[in-house]
Amino acid sequence: MASSSKINLRDFNKVFLVGHISNQIIGSKLPSIKQVLSVLFFNMRKVNLNLRDSAKLVIREVIIFWEKARIPVREEYHLLKKVESLYNEWRNLQKHSTRKSSKDRKNEEIFVNKFNDIFDIAHARALDIMKIESDKQFLIAQRTEGRPGCLLGIDRKNQKLEEYIEKNLKNKLQRKKRVYEDMEISERVVNSETLIFSSASSDSDEIEEHNFNTISDEEVIEQPNVFKLRGKTNFITDKMAAALDRCKISDRDAVHILLATAESFGININELIINRTSVNSIRQRFHKNRIEALRVNFNPSQIGPCVVHWDGKLLPSLSEKKLVDRLPIIISYKGIEQLLGVPELISGTGGNQATAVYQALENWGLTDNVQAEGYKSPESNYTERKISECKKPDRNKPERKIPE
């Protein structure tokens, strides 16, 4: 009696033309077409997934290698079509595997010859998007025959640069968010104050008190955040900026005052530039223009021998709630006094004072006119010596004497 032996007519571990299947993609190069097919058939035959789900898993695994190489890739639905097209091509060859014609053998040979080629999923403009030249050269090399090159470790220098750029971008977005929140809160406060004022003028005292109690802070704050475009009309003049400085009004308080003033005149505040950062930049620009105008109108040739005075002071900071070292610098000549500046110092040491005084004299063109110094602070003894060292005498120039 002949023994019946079970013969495996189909080996699930091998695939026609592809060979052995694999559960993952390994190596230090970008995945090849054969590696993609091996993992695809493993998901279909071992994990029992359909073609679409198997293709999704393969694509996610392939993208890991491309992201490590810092190469932008195409959208996922494009990649799914690419994998499915590759499978359909293999499927057509499998259907004709029993044929022995030369055309079928040639098609199989063409299909097998491209197994070691890269499974290219790069973006159409990848070389234009990429900024690092070494990454571009790696992609070009991987597209050639044999795929020369390999993936190495992480580039720490580029990683730190990207983290720095990402951090700056995040801080910029946070600053914008705070500005919009300040604008929204300012508008709500003005609207609530306007509503209370109108109710007070139209009703009696009892109704006024009732309306005031019914309007709570929660109702004002809980209004939905609506994104609004910034205004484009700059109405803050130099005289207005000078008035804000003279009254010592902060940028945040200036926003509330300007909003209420504009609404009282019936002006659409959405068309005006009213926010804390814009007010600050306008005031800074006014300060700079004012200083430049004074410096241009000042004629050093009309000033003879003069005396420079300075005295360090602790003054409130313009941007933060703290005290900073400032150094008022003044020159006097025949009863005329001119303020050269009040620079902020890192510390009130003699060296910093000397640098600030000499820099101010040099900016105003008075280094040769100063014949005496006046000071009060103990550090100024050191400052006087430093200024004398900075002022290099010119032997070709006649010595100037102070008239008696």
Coordinates of C-alpha atoms in Angstrom, one line a residue:
M1 CA 0.0 0.0 0.0
A2 CA 1.5 3.3 -1.0
S3 CA 1.9 5.8 1.7
S4 CA 0.2 9.1 1.1
S5 CA 2.4 12.1 1.8
K6 CA 1.2 15.7 1.9
I7 CA 2.9 17.9 -0.6
N8 CA 3.0 21.7 -0.1
L9 CA 2.1 23.0 -3.5
R10 CA 2.5 26.7 -2.3
D11 CA 5.2 28.0 -0.1
F12 CA 3.9 31.1 1.8
N13 CA 7.5 32.1 2.8
K14 CA 8.4 32.6 -0.8
V15 CA 6.8 34.8 -3.4
F16 CA 7.1 34.5 -7.2
L17 CA 10.0 36.6 -8.4
V18 CA 10.4 38.3 -5.0
G19 CA 11.7 35.4 -3.0
H20 CA 11.6 35.3 0.8
I21 CA 9.3 37.7 2.6
S22 CA 10.3 39.8 5.6
N23 CA 8.5 41.3 8.5
Q24 CA 10.5 44.6 8.5
I25 CA 12.8 46.8 6.5
I26 CA 16.4 46.8 7.7
G27 CA 19.6 48.4 6.5
S28 CA 21.3 51.8 6.4
K29 CA 20.0 52.8 2.9
L30 CA 16.7 54.1 1.7
P31 CA 14.3 51.2 1.1
S32 CA 14.5 49.4 -2.2
I33 CA 11.6 48.1 -4.3
K34 CA 12.3 44.5 -3.3
Q35 CA 12.3 45.4 0.4
V36 CA 8.9 47.1 0.0
L37 CA 7.4 44.0 -1.8
S38 CA 8.9 41.6 0.8
V39 CA 7.2 43.5 3.7
L40 CA 4.0 44.0 1.7
F41 CA 3.6 40.2 1.1
F42 CA 4.5 39.4 4.7
N43 CA 1.6 41.7 5.9
M44 CA -0.8 40.1 3.4
R45 CA 0.2 36.4 3.9
K46 CA 1.3 36.2 7.5
V47 CA -0.8 39.0 9.2
N48 CA -3.7 38.4 6.8
L49 CA -4.3 42.1 5.9
N50 CA -5.8 43.3 2.7
L51 CA -3.8 45.2 0.1
R52 CA -4.7 48.7 1.3
D53 CA -3.9 48.1 5.0
S54 CA -0.7 46.3 4.1
A55 CA 0.3 49.2 1.9
K56 CA -0.3 51.6 4.7
L57 CA 1.9 49.7 7.1
V58 CA 4.7 49.5 4.5
I59 CA 4.5 53.2 3.7
R60 CA 4.7 54.2 7.4
E61 CA 7.9 52.0 7.7
V62 CA 9.4 53.5 4.6
I63 CA 8.7 57.1 5.7
I64 CA 10.8 56.5 8.8
F65 CA 13.9 56.0 6.7
W66 CA 13.1 59.1 4.6
E67 CA 12.5 61.3 7.6
K68 CA 15.8 60.1 9.1
A69 CA 17.4 61.3 5.9
R70 CA 15.7 64.6 6.2
I71 CA 14.1 64.3 2.8
P72 CA 10.5 65.7 2.2
V73 CA 8.1 63.0 0.9
R74 CA 4.8 63.0 -1.0
E75 CA 1.3 62.7 0.4
E76 CA 0.2 59.4 1.7
Y77 CA -2.5 58.8 -0.9
H78 CA 0.1 59.2 -3.7
L79 CA 2.3 56.6 -2.0
L80 CA -0.6 54.2 -1.7
K81 CA -1.2 54.4 -5.4
K82 CA 2.5 53.7 -6.0
V83 CA 2.5 50.6 -3.8
E84 CA -0.7 49.3 -5.3
S85 CA 0.6 49.9 -8.8
L86 CA 3.7 47.9 -8.0
Y87 CA 1.6 45.1 -6.7
N88 CA -0.6 45.0 -9.8
E89 CA 2.4 44.9 -12.0
W90 CA 3.6 41.8 -10.0
R91 CA 0.2 40.3 -10.2
N92 CA 0.0 40.5 -14.0
L93 CA 3.4 38.8 -14.2
Q94 CA 2.2 36.0 -11.9
K95 CA -0.9 35.3 -14.0
H96 CA 1.4 34.8 -17.0
S97 CA 4.0 32.8 -15.1
T98 CA 3.1 29.5 -16.9
R99 CA 3.7 31.0 -20.3
K100 CA 7.1 30.4 -21.9
S101 CA 7.1 33.2 -24.5
S102 CA 10.1 35.4 -24.9
K103 CA 8.0 38.5 -24.2
D104 CA 6.8 37.2 -20.8
R105 CA 10.4 36.2 -19.9
K106 CA 11.6 39.7 -20.9
N107 CA 8.9 41.4 -18.8
E108 CA 9.9 39.3 -15.8
E109 CA 13.5 40.2 -16.3
I110 CA 12.8 43.9 -16.5
F111 CA 10.7 43.7 -13.3
V112 CA 13.4 41.8 -11.4
N113 CA 16.2 44.1 -12.6
K114 CA 14.7 47.1 -10.8
F115 CA 14.4 45.3 -7.4
N116 CA 17.6 47.0 -6.1
D117 CA 16.4 50.5 -7.2
I118 CA 15.2 52.9 -4.6
F119 CA 11.5 53.0 -3.9
D120 CA 11.4 56.7 -4.5
I121 CA 8.7 58.6 -2.5
A122 CA 10.5 62.0 -2.5
H123 CA 8.5 65.2 -3.1
A124 CA 8.5 66.5 -6.6
R125 CA 10.4 69.6 -5.5
A126 CA 12.5 67.9 -2.8
L127 CA 15.8 69.2 -4.1
D128 CA 14.5 72.8 -4.0
I129 CA 13.0 72.4 -0.6
M130 CA 16.0 70.9 1.0
K131 CA 18.6 73.4 2.3
I132 CA 21.5 71.2 3.3
E133 CA 23.8 70.3 0.4
S134 CA 24.9 67.0 1.9
D135 CA 21.3 65.8 2.1
K136 CA 20.7 66.7 -1.6
Q137 CA 23.8 64.8 -2.6
F138 CA 22.7 61.8 -0.6
L139 CA 19.3 61.7 -2.4
I140 CA 21.0 62.0 -5.8
A141 CA 23.4 59.2 -5.0
Q142 CA 20.6 56.9 -3.8
R143 CA 18.7 57.4 -7.0
T144 CA 21.7 56.1 -9.0
E145 CA 22.4 52.4 -9.7
G146 CA 23.7 50.6 -6.6
R147 CA 22.4 53.3 -4.2
P148 CA 25.8 54.4 -2.9
G149 CA 26.0 56.0 0.5
C150 CA 24.3 55.2 3.8
L151 CA 22.5 56.8 6.7
L152 CA 24.7 57.7 9.7
G153 CA 24.0 59.2 13.1
I154 CA 22.2 62.4 13.9
D155 CA 23.9 65.7 12.9
R156 CA 24.0 67.5 16.3
K157 CA 24.9 70.8 14.8
N158 CA 21.9 70.9 12.4
Q159 CA 19.7 69.5 15.2
K160 CA 20.6 72.4 17.5
L161 CA 20.0 74.9 14.7
E162 CA 16.6 73.4 13.9
E163 CA 15.7 73.5 17.6
Y164 CA 16.8 77.1 17.8
I165 CA 14.7 78.1 14.8
E166 CA 11.7 76.2 16.1
K167 CA 12.0 77.8 19.5
N168 CA 12.2 81.3 18.0
L169 CA 9.1 80.5 15.8
K170 CA 7.2 79.3 18.9
N171 CA 8.1 82.4 20.9
K172 CA 7.0 84.6 17.9
L173 CA 3.6 82.9 17.8
Q174 CA 3.2 83.2 21.5
R175 CA 4.0 87.0 21.3
K176 CA 1.4 87.4 18.6
K177 CA -1.1 85.5 20.6
R178 CA -0.5 87.7 23.6
V179 CA -0.9 90.8 21.5
Y180 CA -4.3 89.6 20.1
E181 CA -5.4 88.7 23.6
D182 CA -4.5 92.2 24.8
M183 CA -6.4 93.7 22.0
E184 CA -9.5 91.6 22.7
I185 CA -9.4 92.3 26.5
S186 CA -8.9 96.0 25.8
E187 CA -11.9 96.1 23.5
R188 CA -14.1 94.2 25.9
V189 CA -13.2 96.5 28.8
V190 CA -14.0 99.6 26.6
N191 CA -17.3 98.1 25.5
S192 CA -18.3 97.2 29.0
E193 CA -17.4 100.7 30.3
T194 CA -19.4 102.3 27.4
L195 CA -22.4 100.1 28.2
I196 CA -22.3 101.1 31.8
F197 CA -21.9 104.8 31.0
S198 CA -24.8 104.8 28.6
S199 CA -27.1 103.0 31.0
A200 CA -26.1 105.5 33.7
S201 CA -27.0 108.5 31.6
S202 CA -30.4 107.2 30.5
D203 CA -31.8 105.6 33.6
S204 CA -32.2 106.6 37.2
D205 CA -29.8 106.0 40.0
E206 CA -31.5 102.7 41.0
I207 CA -31.6 101.4 37.5
E208 CA -28.0 102.5 37.0
E209 CA -27.0 100.5 40.1
H210 CA -29.0 97.5 39.0
N211 CA -27.4 97.5 35.5
F212 CA -23.9 97.8 37.0
N213 CA -24.5 94.8 39.3
T214 CA -25.9 92.6 36.5
I215 CA -22.9 93.1 34.3
S216 CA -20.3 90.8 35.7
D217 CA -16.7 90.3 34.8
E218 CA -17.4 86.8 33.7
E219 CA -19.9 87.9 31.1
V220 CA -17.3 90.3 29.7
I221 CA -14.5 87.8 29.6
E222 CA -16.5 84.9 28.3
Q223 CA -17.3 86.6 25.0
P224 CA -16.0 84.4 22.1
N225 CA -12.6 85.2 20.7
V226 CA -13.1 86.5 17.2
F227 CA -10.0 87.0 15.0
K228 CA -9.8 90.5 13.6
L229 CA -7.5 92.0 11.1
R230 CA -5.2 94.7 12.4
G231 CA -5.8 98.3 11.4
K232 CA -3.5 100.1 9.0
T233 CA -4.1 103.8 10.0
N234 CA -1.3 105.2 12.2
F235 CA -2.7 108.3 14.0
I236 CA -0.1 108.6 16.8
T237 CA 1.8 111.8 16.1
D238 CA 5.1 112.9 17.6
K239 CA 3.3 115.4 19.8
M240 CA 1.0 112.7 21.1
A241 CA 4.0 110.4 21.8
A242 CA 5.7 113.3 23.6
A243 CA 2.6 113.8 25.7
L244 CA 2.5 110.1 26.7
D245 CA 6.1 110.3 27.8
R246 CA 5.6 113.5 29.7
C247 CA 2.6 112.1 31.6
K248 CA 4.6 108.8 32.2
I249 CA 1.9 106.6 30.7
S250 CA 2.9 103.0 30.0
D251 CA 2.3 101.4 26.6
R252 CA -0.5 99.2 28.0
D253 CA -2.3 102.1 29.7
A254 CA -1.9 104.1 26.5
V255 CA -3.8 101.4 24.6
H256 CA -6.8 101.8 26.9
I257 CA -6.8 105.6 26.7
L258 CA -6.5 105.7 22.9
L259 CA -9.2 103.1 22.4
A260 CA -11.6 105.0 24.6
T261 CA -10.7 108.3 23.0
A262 CA -11.2 107.0 19.5
E263 CA -14.6 105.5 20.3
S264 CA -15.7 108.7 22.0
F265 CA -15.1 110.5 18.6
G266 CA -17.1 107.9 16.8
I267 CA -14.0 106.5 14.9
N268 CA -13.9 102.9 13.9
I269 CA -11.1 101.4 16.0
N270 CA -10.7 98.4 13.8
E271 CA -9.1 100.7 11.2
L272 CA -6.5 102.1 13.6
I273 CA -3.2 100.8 14.8
I274 CA -3.8 100.5 18.5
N275 CA -1.9 97.8 20.3
R276 CA 0.9 97.6 22.9
T277 CA 3.7 96.7 20.5
S278 CA 2.8 99.3 17.9
V279 CA 2.6 102.0 20.5
N280 CA 6.0 101.0 21.9
S281 CA 7.6 101.0 18.5
I282 CA 6.1 104.4 17.6
R283 CA 7.4 105.9 20.8
Q284 CA 10.8 104.4 20.3
R285 CA 10.9 105.8 16.8
F286 CA 9.9 109.2 18.1
H287 CA 12.7 109.1 20.7
K288 CA 15.3 108.2 18.0
N289 CA 14.1 110.9 15.6
R290 CA 14.1 113.5 18.3
I291 CA 17.7 112.6 19.3
E292 CA 18.8 112.7 15.7
A293 CA 17.2 116.1 15.2
L294 CA 18.9 117.6 18.2
R295 CA 22.2 116.1 17.1
V296 CA 21.9 117.5 13.6
N297 CA 20.9 121.0 14.8
F298 CA 23.8 121.0 17.2
N299 CA 26.9 122.7 15.8
P300 CA 30.1 121.7 17.6
S301 CA 32.1 124.4 15.8
Q302 CA 30.3 127.0 17.8
I303 CA 31.3 125.4 21.1
G304 CA 34.6 126.4 22.6
P305 CA 36.3 124.8 25.6
C306 CA 33.5 123.2 27.7
V307 CA 33.0 121.2 30.8
V308 CA 31.4 117.7 30.8
H309 CA 29.3 116.7 33.8
W310 CA 28.0 113.2 34.7
D311 CA 26.4 111.6 37.7
G312 CA 25.1 108.0 37.9
K313 CA 21.5 107.5 39.0
L314 CA 19.2 104.6 39.7
L315 CA 16.1 105.2 37.6
P316 CA 13.0 103.1 36.8
S317 CA 13.3 101.0 33.7
L318 CA 11.1 101.9 30.7
S319 CA 10.2 98.3 29.9
E320 CA 10.3 96.4 33.2
K321 CA 9.5 97.0 36.9
K322 CA 13.0 97.4 38.2
L323 CA 15.7 100.0 38.7
V324 CA 18.5 100.4 36.2
D325 CA 21.8 102.4 36.2
R326 CA 21.6 105.4 34.0
L327 CA 24.2 108.1 33.4
P328 CA 23.1 111.6 32.6
I329 CA 25.8 113.4 30.6
I330 CA 25.8 117.2 30.2
I331 CA 28.2 119.8 28.8
S332 CA 28.3 123.4 29.8
Y333 CA 29.8 126.4 27.9
K334 CA 29.3 130.0 28.8
G335 CA 26.1 129.4 30.7
I336 CA 24.7 127.1 28.0
E337 CA 24.0 123.5 28.9
Q338 CA 23.3 120.6 26.5
L339 CA 22.2 117.1 27.4
L340 CA 24.2 114.6 25.4
G341 CA 22.3 111.5 26.6
V342 CA 21.2 109.3 29.5
P343 CA 22.5 105.9 28.5
E344 CA 21.6 102.8 30.4
L345 CA 24.6 101.0 32.0
I346 CA 25.0 97.3 32.8
S347 CA 26.5 98.4 36.1
G348 CA 27.6 101.7 37.6
T349 CA 31.3 100.9 37.6
G350 CA 33.9 103.5 36.6
G351 CA 34.9 101.6 33.5
N352 CA 31.3 101.5 32.2
Q353 CA 30.8 105.2 33.0
A354 CA 34.1 106.1 31.2
T355 CA 33.0 104.2 28.1
A356 CA 29.5 105.8 28.1
V357 CA 30.9 109.4 28.6
Y358 CA 33.5 109.0 25.9
Q359 CA 31.1 107.5 23.5
A360 CA 28.6 110.3 24.0
L361 CA 31.4 112.9 23.4
E362 CA 32.5 111.1 20.3
N363 CA 28.9 110.9 18.9
W364 CA 28.5 114.7 19.4
G365 CA 32.0 115.5 18.1
L366 CA 33.1 117.2 21.3
T367 CA 36.1 115.1 22.3
D368 CA 38.5 117.9 21.5
N369 CA 36.4 120.6 23.2
V370 CA 36.3 119.1 26.7
Q371 CA 38.8 120.8 29.0
A372 CA 37.4 119.9 32.4
E373 CA 35.1 117.3 34.0
G374 CA 32.6 117.6 36.8
Y375 CA 31.3 114.6 38.7
K376 CA 29.9 113.5 42.1
S377 CA 30.1 109.7 42.4
P378 CA 33.2 108.0 43.9
E379 CA 33.6 105.9 40.8
S380 CA 34.1 109.0 38.7
N381 CA 37.8 109.3 39.8
Y382 CA 38.4 106.1 37.8
T383 CA 36.2 107.4 35.0
E384 CA 38.3 110.6 34.7
R385 CA 41.5 108.6 34.2
K386 CA 39.9 106.3 31.6
I387 CA 38.6 109.3 29.6
S388 CA 42.0 110.9 29.6
E389 CA 43.5 107.7 28.3
C390 CA 40.9 107.5 25.5
K391 CA 41.6 111.1 24.4
K392 CA 44.8 110.7 22.4
P393 CA 46.6 114.1 22.0
D394 CA 47.4 115.3 18.5
R395 CA 50.9 116.8 18.5
N396 CA 50.3 118.5 15.1
K397 CA 47.3 120.4 16.5
P398 CA 48.1 123.5 18.5
E399 CA 47.1 123.3 22.2
R400 CA 43.9 125.1 23.0
K401 CA 43.9 127.3 26.1
I402 CA 41.0 128.3 28.2
P403 CA 40.5 132.1 28.1
E404 CA 40.8 133.8 31.4

